Every structure is written in structure tokens, then in C-alpha cells.
PDB file of C-alpha atoms in Angstrom:
ATOM      1  CA  UNK A   1      44.125  88.586-149.155  1.00 92.00           C
ATOM      2  CA  UNK A   2      44.630  89.340-145.529  1.00 97.00           C
ATOM      3  CA  UNK A   3      46.872  90.942-143.672  1.00 98.00           C
ATOM      4  CA  UNK A   4      48.664  89.721-139.995  1.00 98.00           C
ATOM      5  CA  UNK A   5      49.155  93.050-138.343  1.00 98.00           C
ATOM      6  CA  UNK A   6      51.617  91.953-135.712  1.00 98.00           C
ATOM      7  CA  UNK A   7      54.006  88.584-135.976  1.00 98.00           C
ATOM      8  CA  UNK A   8      57.588  88.473-134.421  1.00 98.00           C
ATOM      9  CA  UNK A   9      58.729  86.545-137.317  1.00 98.00           C
ATOM     10  CA  UNK A  10      62.314  88.473-137.117  1.00 98.00           C
ATOM     11  CA  UNK A  11      63.115  86.376-134.092  1.00 98.00           C
ATOM     12  CA  UNK A  12      62.779  82.659-135.751  1.00 98.00           C
ATOM     13  CA  UNK A  13      65.479  80.751-137.485  1.00 96.00           C
ATOM     14  CA  UNK A  14      66.359  82.701-140.819  1.00 96.00           C
ATOM     15  CA  UNK A  15      66.001  79.738-142.053  1.00 97.00           C
ATOM     16  CA  UNK A  16      62.627  79.202-141.235  1.00 96.00           C
ATOM     17  CA  UNK A  17      61.042  82.453-142.887  1.00 98.00           C
ATOM     18  CA  UNK A  18      60.906  81.610-146.662  1.00 98.00           C
ATOM     19  CA  UNK A  19      58.499  78.336-145.207  1.00 97.00           C
ATOM     20  CA  UNK A  20      56.737  80.595-143.126  1.00 98.00           C
ATOM     21  CA  UNK A  21      55.510  83.302-146.140  1.00 98.00           C
ATOM     22  CA  UNK A  22      55.073  80.255-148.120  1.00 98.00           C
ATOM     23  CA  UNK A  23      52.723  78.915-145.823  1.00 98.00           C
ATOM     24  CA  UNK A  24      50.870  82.231-144.929  1.00 98.00           C
ATOM     25  CA  UNK A  25      50.649  82.869-148.839  1.00 97.00           C
ATOM     26  CA  UNK A  26      48.774  79.243-149.161  1.00 97.00           C
ATOM     27  CA  UNK A  27      46.754  80.441-146.603  1.00 97.00           C
ATOM     28  CA  UNK A  28      45.761  83.248-148.254  1.00 97.00           C
ATOM     29  CA  UNK A  29      47.833  86.330-146.062  1.00 97.00           C
ATOM     30  CA  UNK A  30      49.574  88.662-147.983  1.00 95.00           C
ATOM     31  CA  UNK A  31      51.140  91.134-146.317  1.00 98.00           C
ATOM     32  CA  UNK A  32      52.915  90.126-142.830  1.00 98.00           C
ATOM     33  CA  UNK A  33      54.363  93.369-139.821  1.00 98.00           C
ATOM     34  CA  UNK A  34      57.306  92.038-138.214  1.00 98.00           C
ATOM     35  CA  UNK A  35      57.422  94.477-135.343  1.00 98.00           C
ATOM     36  CA  UNK A  36      60.967  95.129-133.311  1.00 98.00           C
ATOM     37  CA  UNK A  37      60.698  94.927-129.712  1.00 98.00           C
ATOM     38  CA  UNK A  38      64.332  96.240-128.792  1.00 98.00           C
ATOM     39  CA  UNK A  39      66.496  97.987-130.693  1.00 98.00           C
ATOM     40  CA  UNK A  40      68.272  95.343-132.293  1.00 98.00           C
ATOM     41  CA  UNK A  41      65.014  93.160-132.663  1.00 98.00           C
ATOM     42  CA  UNK A  42      64.117  95.981-134.864  1.00 98.00           C
ATOM     43  CA  UNK A  43      67.039  95.953-136.836  1.00 98.00           C
ATOM     44  CA  UNK A  44      66.319  92.857-137.438  1.00 98.00           C
ATOM     45  CA  UNK A  45      62.546  93.319-138.589  1.00 98.00           C
ATOM     46  CA  UNK A  46      63.938  96.278-141.255  1.00 98.00           C
ATOM     47  CA  UNK A  47      66.156  93.794-142.333  1.00 98.00           C
ATOM     48  CA  UNK A  48      63.581  90.985-142.764  1.00 98.00           C
ATOM     49  CA  UNK A  49      61.603  93.779-144.760  1.00 98.00           C
ATOM     50  CA  UNK A  50      64.539  94.730-147.077  1.00 98.00           C
ATOM     51  CA  UNK A  51      64.913  91.032-147.951  1.00 98.00           C
ATOM     52  CA  UNK A  52      60.761  90.041-148.342  1.00 98.00           C
ATOM     53  CA  UNK A  53      58.827  92.087-150.444  1.00 98.00           C
ATOM     54  CA  UNK A  54      55.316  91.193-148.334  1.00 97.00           C
ATOM     55  CA  UNK A  55      56.866  92.090-145.226  1.00 98.00           C
ATOM     56  CA  UNK A  56      56.617  95.351-143.675  1.00 98.00           C
ATOM     57  CA  UNK A  57      58.751  96.268-140.298  1.00 98.00           C
ATOM     58  CA  UNK A  58      57.389  97.829-137.119  1.00 98.00           C
ATOM     59  CA  UNK A  59      59.907  99.669-134.632  1.00 98.00           C
ATOM     60  CA  UNK A  60      59.721 100.095-131.007  1.00 98.00           C
ATOM     61  CA  UNK A  61      61.084  99.168-127.319  1.00 98.00           C
ATOM     62  CA  UNK A  62      59.030  96.586-125.480  1.00 98.00           C
ATOM     63  CA  UNK A  63      57.662  97.640-122.087  1.00 97.00           C
ATOM     64  CA  UNK A  64      59.416  94.480-121.178  1.00 96.00           C
ATOM     65  CA  UNK A  65      62.384  94.877-122.694  1.00 97.00           C
ATOM     66  CA  UNK A  66      63.281  98.102-120.917  1.00 97.00           C
ATOM     67  CA  UNK A  67      66.668  97.909-118.907  1.00 95.00           C
ATOM     68  CA  UNK A  68      66.524 101.629-118.035  1.00 97.00           C
ATOM     69  CA  UNK A  69      64.847 104.900-118.923  1.00 98.00           C
ATOM     70  CA  UNK A  70      64.501 105.139-122.098  1.00 98.00           C
ATOM     71  CA  UNK A  71      68.147 107.069-123.758  1.00 98.00           C
ATOM     72  CA  UNK A  72      68.638 110.317-125.943  1.00 97.00           C
ATOM     73  CA  UNK A  73      70.279 108.055-128.181  1.00 98.00           C
ATOM     74  CA  UNK A  74      67.609 105.305-128.110  1.00 98.00           C
ATOM     75  CA  UNK A  75      65.279 108.036-129.405  1.00 98.00           C
ATOM     76  CA  UNK A  76      67.674 109.416-131.915  1.00 98.00           C
ATOM     77  CA  UNK A  77      68.135 105.517-133.224  1.00 98.00           C
ATOM     78  CA  UNK A  78      64.397 104.656-133.053  1.00 98.00           C
ATOM     79  CA  UNK A  79      63.565 108.183-134.927  1.00 98.00           C
ATOM     80  CA  UNK A  80      66.318 107.131-137.565  1.00 98.00           C
ATOM     81  CA  UNK A  81      64.603 104.052-138.062  1.00 98.00           C
ATOM     82  CA  UNK A  82      60.964 105.324-138.128  1.00 98.00           C
ATOM     83  CA  UNK A  83      62.166 107.030-141.350  1.00 98.00           C
ATOM     84  CA  UNK A  84      62.736 103.793-143.551  1.00 98.00           C
ATOM     85  CA  UNK A  85      60.573 102.949-146.290  1.00 98.00           C
ATOM     86  CA  UNK A  86      59.595  99.979-144.589  1.00 98.00           C
ATOM     87  CA  UNK A  87      58.773 100.815-141.500  1.00 98.00           C
ATOM     88  CA  UNK A  88      54.574 101.450-141.493  1.00 98.00           C
ATOM     89  CA  UNK A  89      54.096 100.972-137.640  1.00 98.00           C
ATOM     90  CA  UNK A  90      55.554 102.080-134.387  1.00 98.00           C
ATOM     91  CA  UNK A  91      55.555  98.496-132.694  1.00 96.00           C
ATOM     92  CA  UNK A  92      55.959  97.233-129.842  1.00 97.00           C
ATOM     93  CA  UNK A  93      55.336  99.807-127.455  1.00 98.00           C
ATOM     94  CA  UNK A  94      53.098 100.083-124.650  1.00 98.00           C
ATOM     95  CA  UNK A  95      52.872  99.355-120.816  1.00 97.00           C
ATOM     96  CA  UNK A  96      53.119  96.111-119.066  1.00 95.00           C
ATOM     97  CA  UNK A  97      52.588  95.527-115.510  1.00 93.00           C
ATOM     98  CA  UNK A  98      53.524  91.834-114.996  1.00 91.00           C
ATOM     99  CA  UNK A  99      55.574  90.454-112.318  1.00 87.00           C
ATOM    100  CA  UNK A 100      59.064  91.677-112.274  1.00 89.00           C
ATOM    101  CA  UNK A 101      58.240  94.120-115.424  1.00 93.00           C
ATOM    102  CA  UNK A 102      60.864  97.305-115.308  1.00 96.00           C
ATOM    103  CA  UNK A 103      60.101 100.022-113.469  1.00 96.00           C
ATOM    104  CA  UNK A 104      56.534 101.446-114.234  1.00 96.00           C
ATOM    105  CA  UNK A 105      57.593 104.681-114.578  1.00 97.00           C
ATOM    106  CA  UNK A 106      60.468 103.865-117.265  1.00 98.00           C
ATOM    107  CA  UNK A 107      57.645 102.309-119.200  1.00 97.00           C
ATOM    108  CA  UNK A 108      55.368 105.469-119.293  1.00 97.00           C
ATOM    109  CA  UNK A 109      58.698 107.465-120.474  1.00 98.00           C
ATOM    110  CA  UNK A 110      59.168 105.148-123.113  1.00 98.00           C
ATOM    111  CA  UNK A 111      55.704 104.725-124.097  1.00 98.00           C
ATOM    112  CA  UNK A 112      55.066 108.466-124.541  1.00 98.00           C
ATOM    113  CA  UNK A 113      58.356 109.334-126.188  1.00 98.00           C
ATOM    114  CA  UNK A 114      57.909 106.308-128.784  1.00 98.00           C
ATOM    115  CA  UNK A 115      54.443 108.192-129.661  1.00 98.00           C
ATOM    116  CA  UNK A 116      55.899 111.140-129.716  1.00 98.00           C
ATOM    117  CA  UNK A 117      58.182 109.290-132.890  1.00 98.00           C
ATOM    118  CA  UNK A 118      55.445 107.987-134.168  1.00 98.00           C
ATOM    119  CA  UNK A 119      53.439 111.249-134.795  1.00 97.00           C
ATOM    120  CA  UNK A 120      56.889 113.017-136.190  1.00 97.00           C
ATOM    121  CA  UNK A 121      56.887 110.064-139.119  1.00 98.00           C
ATOM    122  CA  UNK A 122      53.272 109.683-139.286  1.00 97.00           C
ATOM    123  CA  UNK A 123      53.114 106.091-138.223  1.00 98.00           C
ATOM    124  CA  UNK A 124      50.305 104.339-136.481  1.00 98.00           C
ATOM    125  CA  UNK A 125      50.547 102.504-133.102  1.00 98.00           C
ATOM    126  CA  UNK A 126      50.291  99.390-132.165  1.00 98.00           C
ATOM    127  CA  UNK A 127      50.543  98.829-128.630  1.00 97.00           C
ATOM    128  CA  UNK A 128      50.868  96.400-125.749  1.00 95.00           C
ATOM    129  CA  UNK A 129      49.319  96.121-122.787  1.00 95.00           C
ATOM    130  CA  UNK A 130      49.686  93.144-120.371  1.00 92.00           C
ATOM    131  CA  UNK A 131      48.866  92.936-116.534  1.00 86.00           C
ATOM    132  CA  UNK A 132      48.805  90.399-114.068  1.00 75.00           C
ATOM    133  CA  UNK A 133      44.815  89.990-113.198  1.00 65.00           C
ATOM    134  CA  UNK A 134      45.436  88.536-109.739  1.00 61.00           C
ATOM    135  CA  UNK A 135      47.257  91.557-108.904  1.00 55.00           C
ATOM    136  CA  UNK A 136      44.982  93.772-106.260  1.00 50.00           C
ATOM    137  CA  UNK A 137      46.266  96.839-109.316  1.00 52.00           C
ATOM    138  CA  UNK A 138      44.266  95.039-112.124  1.00 67.00           C
ATOM    139  CA  UNK A 139      43.658  96.886-114.765  1.00 84.00           C
ATOM    140  CA  UNK A 140      46.133  99.717-113.608  1.00 89.00           C
ATOM    141  CA  UNK A 141      48.509  99.034-117.169  1.00 92.00           C
ATOM    142  CA  UNK A 142      45.338  99.549-119.111  1.00 92.00           C
ATOM    143  CA  UNK A 143      44.388 103.076-117.510  1.00 93.00           C
ATOM    144  CA  UNK A 144      48.123 104.004-117.489  1.00 95.00           C
ATOM    145  CA  UNK A 145      48.406 103.247-121.516  1.00 96.00           C
ATOM    146  CA  UNK A 146      44.660 104.713-122.192  1.00 97.00           C
ATOM    147  CA  UNK A 147      46.170 107.659-120.271  1.00 97.00           C
ATOM    148  CA  UNK A 148      49.055 108.447-122.406  1.00 97.00           C
ATOM    149  CA  UNK A 149      47.256 107.863-125.678  1.00 98.00           C
ATOM    150  CA  UNK A 150      44.684 110.396-124.878  1.00 97.00           C
ATOM    151  CA  UNK A 151      47.598 112.645-123.266  1.00 97.00           C
ATOM    152  CA  UNK A 152      49.466 111.806-126.957  1.00 96.00           C
ATOM    153  CA  UNK A 153      46.550 111.944-129.031  1.00 95.00           C
ATOM    154  CA  UNK A 154      47.439 108.954-130.548  1.00 96.00           C
ATOM    155  CA  UNK A 155      44.245 108.293-132.292  1.00 94.00           C
ATOM    156  CA  UNK A 156      45.078 111.138-134.967  1.00 95.00           C
ATOM    157  CA  UNK A 157      47.572 108.432-135.975  1.00 96.00           C
ATOM    158  CA  UNK A 158      45.480 105.468-136.182  1.00 96.00           C
ATOM    159  CA  UNK A 159      46.633 102.210-135.077  1.00 98.00           C
ATOM    160  CA  UNK A 160      45.087  98.936-132.649  1.00 98.00           C
ATOM    161  CA  UNK A 161      45.487  97.228-129.168  1.00 97.00           C
ATOM    162  CA  UNK A 162      47.473  94.375-129.915  1.00 97.00           C
ATOM    163  CA  UNK A 163      46.336  90.948-128.951  1.00 97.00           C
ATOM    164  CA  UNK A 164      43.538  92.251-127.418  1.00 96.00           C
ATOM    165  CA  UNK A 165      42.108  90.245-124.506  1.00 91.00           C
ATOM    166  CA  UNK A 166      40.106  92.887-122.578  1.00 91.00           C
ATOM    167  CA  UNK A 167      36.305  93.090-121.958  1.00 93.00           C
ATOM    168  CA  UNK A 168      34.214  95.027-124.058  1.00 96.00           C
ATOM    169  CA  UNK A 169      34.111  98.040-121.507  1.00 95.00           C
ATOM    170  CA  UNK A 170      37.985  98.624-122.533  1.00 94.00           C
ATOM    171  CA  UNK A 171      37.701  98.041-125.825  1.00 97.00           C
ATOM    172  CA  UNK A 172      34.713 100.963-126.185  1.00 97.00           C
ATOM    173  CA  UNK A 173      37.523 102.852-124.531  1.00 97.00           C
ATOM    174  CA  UNK A 174      40.659 102.010-126.946  1.00 97.00           C
ATOM    175  CA  UNK A 175      37.605 102.611-129.630  1.00 98.00           C
ATOM    176  CA  UNK A 176      37.034 106.133-128.913  1.00 97.00           C
ATOM    177  CA  UNK A 177      40.104 106.788-129.137  1.00 96.00           C
ATOM    178  CA  UNK A 178      39.697 106.448-133.114  1.00 96.00           C
ATOM    179  CA  UNK A 179      42.018 102.762-132.720  1.00 98.00           C
ATOM    180  CA  UNK A 180      41.230  99.650-133.573  1.00 98.00           C
ATOM    181  CA  UNK A 181      41.110  96.387-132.251  1.00 98.00           C
ATOM    182  CA  UNK A 182      43.094  93.298-132.841  1.00 98.00           C
ATOM    183  CA  UNK A 183      42.067  89.748-132.493  1.00 98.00           C
ATOM    184  CA  UNK A 184      44.500  86.915-132.693  1.00 98.00           C
ATOM    185  CA  UNK A 185      44.053  83.033-131.778  1.00 97.00           C
ATOM    186  CA  UNK A 186      42.624  83.289-128.353  1.00 97.00           C
ATOM    187  CA  UNK A 187      39.534  84.668-129.787  1.00 97.00           C
ATOM    188  CA  UNK A 188      38.943  81.209-131.113  1.00 97.00           C
ATOM    189  CA  UNK A 189      38.652  79.701-127.340  1.00 95.00           C
ATOM    190  CA  UNK A 190      37.459  82.876-125.105  1.00 95.00           C
ATOM    191  CA  UNK A 191      33.776  83.343-124.864  1.00 96.00           C
ATOM    192  CA  UNK A 192      34.506  87.066-123.381  1.00 94.00           C
ATOM    193  CA  UNK A 193      36.501  88.035-126.667  1.00 96.00           C
ATOM    194  CA  UNK A 194      33.703  86.517-128.816  1.00 98.00           C
ATOM    195  CA  UNK A 195      31.342  88.904-127.410  1.00 97.00           C
ATOM    196  CA  UNK A 196      33.232  91.926-127.829  1.00 97.00           C
ATOM    197  CA  UNK A 197      33.820  90.835-131.563  1.00 98.00           C
ATOM    198  CA  UNK A 198      30.534  90.780-132.035  1.00 97.00           C
ATOM    199  CA  UNK A 199      30.150  94.317-130.792  1.00 97.00           C
ATOM    200  CA  UNK A 200      32.820  95.899-131.898  1.00 97.00           C
ATOM    201  CA  UNK A 201      32.127  97.881-135.450  1.00 97.00           C
ATOM    202  CA  UNK A 202      33.550  95.712-138.160  1.00 96.00           C
ATOM    203  CA  UNK A 203      35.484  98.581-139.660  1.00 95.00           C
ATOM    204  CA  UNK A 204      37.266  98.561-136.584  1.00 97.00           C
ATOM    205  CA  UNK A 205      38.383  95.159-136.265  1.00 98.00           C
ATOM    206  CA  UNK A 206      42.025  94.216-137.221  1.00 98.00           C
ATOM    207  CA  UNK A 207      43.933  90.619-137.233  1.00 98.00           C
ATOM    208  CA  UNK A 208      47.178  89.168-136.511  1.00 98.00           C
ATOM    209  CA  UNK A 209      48.983  86.023-134.746  1.00 98.00           C
ATOM    210  CA  UNK A 210      52.312  87.838-133.039  1.00 97.00           C
ATOM    211  CA  UNK A 211      53.901  84.461-134.198  1.00 98.00           C
ATOM    212  CA  UNK A 212      56.760  84.559-132.044  1.00 94.00           C
ATOM    213  CA  UNK A 213      59.259  81.270-132.042  1.00 94.00           C
ATOM    214  CA  UNK A 214      57.154  79.119-129.255  1.00 94.00           C
ATOM    215  CA  UNK A 215      59.839  76.375-128.124  1.00 92.00           C
ATOM    216  CA  UNK A 216      57.936  74.759-125.533  1.00 92.00           C
ATOM    217  CA  UNK A 217      55.491  73.399-128.489  1.00 93.00           C
ATOM    218  CA  UNK A 218      57.480  70.183-129.168  1.00 91.00           C
ATOM    219  CA  UNK A 219      55.576  69.921-132.186  1.00 94.00           C
ATOM    220  CA  UNK A 220      57.083  72.357-134.783  1.00 91.00           C
ATOM    221  CA  UNK A 221      54.022  71.950-136.843  1.00 91.00           C
ATOM    222  CA  UNK A 222      51.587  73.775-134.017  1.00 93.00           C
ATOM    223  CA  UNK A 223      53.906  76.880-133.620  1.00 95.00           C
ATOM    224  CA  UNK A 224      51.637  79.658-134.271  1.00 97.00           C
ATOM    225  CA  UNK A 225      52.630  81.259-137.900  1.00 98.00           C
ATOM    226  CA  UNK A 226      50.864  83.975-139.753  1.00 98.00           C
ATOM    227  CA  UNK A 227      48.977  81.267-141.916  1.00 98.00           C
ATOM    228  CA  UNK A 228      47.076  81.396-138.637  1.00 98.00           C
ATOM    229  CA  UNK A 229      45.434  84.825-139.540  1.00 97.00           C
ATOM    230  CA  UNK A 230      43.216  82.713-142.123  1.00 97.00           C
ATOM    231  CA  UNK A 231      41.781  80.766-139.082  1.00 98.00           C
ATOM    232  CA  UNK A 232      41.111  83.971-137.091  1.00 98.00           C
ATOM    233  CA  UNK A 233      39.473  85.419-140.102  1.00 97.00           C
ATOM    234  CA  UNK A 234      37.409  82.303-141.024  1.00 97.00           C
ATOM    235  CA  UNK A 235      36.147  82.126-137.115  1.00 98.00           C
ATOM    236  CA  UNK A 236      35.222  85.939-136.625  1.00 98.00           C
ATOM    237  CA  UNK A 237      33.636  85.926-140.414  1.00 97.00           C
ATOM    238  CA  UNK A 238      31.086  83.016-138.617  1.00 97.00           C
ATOM    239  CA  UNK A 239      30.579  84.468-135.700  1.00 97.00           C
ATOM    240  CA  UNK A 240      29.584  87.961-137.351  1.00 97.00           C
ATOM    241  CA  UNK A 241      27.453  85.814-140.021  1.00 97.00           C
ATOM    242  CA  UNK A 242      29.426  87.734-142.957  1.00 96.00           C
ATOM    243  CA  UNK A 243      32.084  86.364-145.672  1.00 95.00           C
ATOM    244  CA  UNK A 244      35.838  86.260-145.222  1.00 94.00           C
ATOM    245  CA  UNK A 245      35.905  88.745-148.037  1.00 93.00           C
ATOM    246  CA  UNK A 246      34.989  91.475-145.546  1.00 93.00           C
ATOM    247  CA  UNK A 247      38.452  91.095-143.897  1.00 90.00           C
ATOM    248  CA  UNK A 248      40.580  91.121-146.531  1.00 92.00           C
ATOM    249  CA  UNK A 249      43.235  94.065-146.879  1.00 90.00           C
ATOM    250  CA  UNK A 250      42.105  94.744-143.515  1.00 88.00           C
ATOM    251  CA  UNK A 251      45.253  96.910-141.739  1.00 91.00           C
ATOM    252  CA  UNK A 252      46.074  99.674-139.177  1.00 90.00           C
TER     253      UNK A 252
END
């Protein structure tokens, strides 16, 4: 069976979750991690994990959702959440340098603080990096995230670069930290990602969908769901010349 290591299914209408889980099971996806993006969203992820035995939770504050520097109260709340028996990962945390993103220093402080929480609870770190690649400061977010991961020795925890869309050089730096590469549906259409996927060691690859609500797609059937991990796994098996079973039970 397959594992979707990163979703936001807790952000969907609760009435939709049973159907999504059923479709995932039919596609051979047995385990799903719902990653929080704010304190409240992390609570929803935990509640979902308490409701469905095949769902586990990630907790964290997404860098794009920071409205102020991370506070001692935020850290205490996340600390409590991280100890919950259904929480298996610190996520979604990281660095985001898109236009209008929050203050970069806030992001760096929050990222480091949340890795420290992960270390205290022995949780893998599934991290977010996004940047505006037309900007003159391209790759600054990657460099910042990698520096913090090194400084915090996050590799000892395990984890993965979420929704990976970088080149092999960036992938190699992630791997050298002891972390994994998480591929999602962009792999199906990106020649650069396919090159990376052919070169990354098989035991350093995990899979995800992100699976956040997509109301901009008018046809509900076209929304990405955990079931689509099977599509990514099938494609990856094809380009690597291995069987689908190679990617069964693969998590961070």
C-alpha cells in the first residue's frame, strides 16, 4: 500500500473526507498525513486523525501564514500538539519568498523554532520552500532553508523536501543533510523533475499530493486528492524501470 506523506484534506468540507478516503483506499493508498498550516488548522488536522484510523497529523505554522513573529504562546501550543499520539511529523513549516510573503526574518525564526520542537519530540520535518524564480534573489529561500536545517541538525530527525520542484543540485544538498525528496504531480509534466527522479536514490524518495481544496477547478473530479499518489507512483516506477511495489509503505 502507498502513503501520501503530505496533504491538506482537513481544509476540505468535512462531508467530503469519507469519499476522499474511500477513493484513496481503492487506489491503494493506505495512509494519509494531514499537515497543519496554522495553529487552528493543526488542530483540525489532529481532529481528523483522531476520527479516521488511516489519517495522521502534522502540526506547524506555514511561513506564508505568519502574521507576526512566532510567539512564546505559539511555541507552547505547538509543543503540546507535537506530543499528541496521532502527530507523526512537523509540517508544514519552512521558508516562502513569494511576492507579499511575510517578513523573511519572521520566517527564519519560526522555521528554526519549529525544528527545535520537532527535535524535542523526535518528529521528522517535512519542509516547504517556495520562491519567485523571476526575482533577482532567486534561490535565496532555498539557501536560507538549507542553512537553518544544517544549523539545527535537522537531518538527525529525518524528513523531506515537500512538493519538490528544484534541480538536481538542490536535491543533492537535501539528500546530503539526510533528508528525502517528496515528489507530487508536477513530476508528471516536468522534464527537469523527471531527470532528478531518475538520479535520486530510490530509498530517498517519498510521495505526496498536497491535496488542498481547488475551487478554481470547476470540475470537482479534477481536484487533486490522496488517490493521485497512485498516479505519481505508477509514473515514477515507469521512468525508473521498477515495480510499483518499490514505493509501497514509503514514508519519512
